[in-house]
Amino acid sequence: MSSNFVGGAYNNNGNGFALLVVLFILLIIVGTAFAKNYY
């Protein structure tokens, strides 16, 4: 039951979570690149 609930939650929110992770990683990459160029 618990495993099925977790799996269902992941399937429902999987795309949004993946998008959030990609956006966060992209923000870090852009931030570090900007920091290297600025300093």
Coordinates of N, CA and C in Angstrom, one line a residue:
M1 N 0.8 -1.2 0.0 CA 0.0 0.0 0.0 C 0.9 1.3 0.0
S2 N 1.8 1.3 0.9 CA 2.7 2.5 1.0 C 3.5 2.6 -0.3
S3 N 4.0 1.5 -0.8 CA 4.8 1.5 -2.0 C 4.0 2.0 -3.2
N4 N 2.7 1.5 -3.3 CA 1.9 1.9 -4.4 C 1.5 3.4 -4.3
F5 N 1.4 3.9 -3.1 CA 1.1 5.3 -2.9 C 2.3 6.2 -3.4
V6 N 3.5 5.8 -3.0 CA 4.7 6.5 -3.4 C 4.8 6.5 -4.9
G7 N 4.6 5.3 -5.5 CA 4.7 5.1 -7.0 C 3.7 6.0 -7.7
G8 N 2.4 6.1 -7.1 CA 1.4 6.9 -7.7 C 1.7 8.4 -7.6
A9 N 2.3 8.8 -6.5 CA 2.7 10.2 -6.3 C 3.8 10.5 -7.3
Y10 N 4.7 9.6 -7.5 CA 5.8 9.9 -8.4 C 5.3 10.0 -9.8
N11 N 4.4 9.1 -10.2 CA 3.8 9.2 -11.6 C 3.0 10.4 -11.8
N12 N 2.3 10.9 -10.8 CA 1.5 12.1 -10.9 C 2.4 13.4 -11.0
N13 N 3.4 13.4 -10.1 CA 4.2 14.6 -10.0 C 5.6 14.5 -10.6
G14 N 5.8 13.4 -11.3 CA 7.2 13.1 -11.9 C 7.6 14.2 -12.8
N15 N 6.8 14.6 -13.8 CA 7.2 15.5 -14.8 C 7.5 16.9 -14.1
G16 N 6.7 17.3 -13.2 CA 6.9 18.6 -12.6 C 8.2 18.6 -11.7
F17 N 8.4 17.5 -11.0 CA 9.6 17.4 -10.2 C 10.9 17.3 -11.1
A18 N 10.8 16.6 -12.2 CA 12.0 16.5 -13.1 C 12.2 17.9 -13.7
L19 N 11.2 18.6 -14.1 CA 11.4 20.0 -14.6 C 12.0 20.9 -13.6
L20 N 11.6 20.8 -12.3 CA 12.1 21.6 -11.3 C 13.6 21.3 -11.1
V21 N 14.0 20.0 -11.1 CA 15.4 19.7 -10.9 C 16.2 20.2 -12.1
V22 N 15.7 20.1 -13.3 CA 16.5 20.5 -14.5 C 16.6 22.1 -14.4
L23 N 15.6 22.7 -14.0 CA 15.6 24.2 -13.9 C 16.6 24.6 -12.8
F24 N 16.7 23.9 -11.7 CA 17.6 24.2 -10.6 C 19.0 24.0 -11.1
I25 N 19.3 22.9 -11.8 CA 20.6 22.6 -12.3 C 21.1 23.7 -13.3
L26 N 20.1 24.0 -14.2 CA 20.4 25.1 -15.2 C 20.8 26.4 -14.5
L27 N 20.0 26.7 -13.4 CA 20.3 27.9 -12.7 C 21.7 27.9 -12.1
I28 N 22.1 26.8 -11.5 CA 23.4 26.7 -11.0 C 24.5 26.8 -12.0
I29 N 24.3 26.2 -13.2 CA 25.3 26.3 -14.3 C 25.4 27.7 -14.8
V30 N 24.3 28.4 -15.0 CA 24.3 29.8 -15.4 C 24.9 30.7 -14.4
G31 N 24.6 30.4 -13.1 CA 25.1 31.2 -12.0 C 26.6 31.1 -11.9
T32 N 27.2 29.9 -12.0 CA 28.6 29.7 -12.0 C 29.3 30.3 -13.2
A33 N 28.7 30.2 -14.3 CA 29.3 30.8 -15.5 C 29.3 32.3 -15.4
F34 N 28.2 32.9 -14.9 CA 28.2 34.3 -14.7 C 29.2 34.8 -13.7
A35 N 29.4 34.0 -12.6 CA 30.3 34.4 -11.6 C 31.7 34.3 -12.1
K36 N 32.1 33.4 -13.0 CA 33.4 33.3 -13.5 C 33.7 34.5 -14.5
N37 N 32.7 34.9 -15.2 CA 32.9 36.0 -16.1 C 32.9 37.3 -15.4
Y38 N 32.1 37.4 -14.3 CA 31.9 38.7 -13.6 C 33.2 39.0 -12.8
Y39 N 33.6 37.9 -12.1 CA 34.9 38.1 -11.3 C 36.0 37.6 -12.1

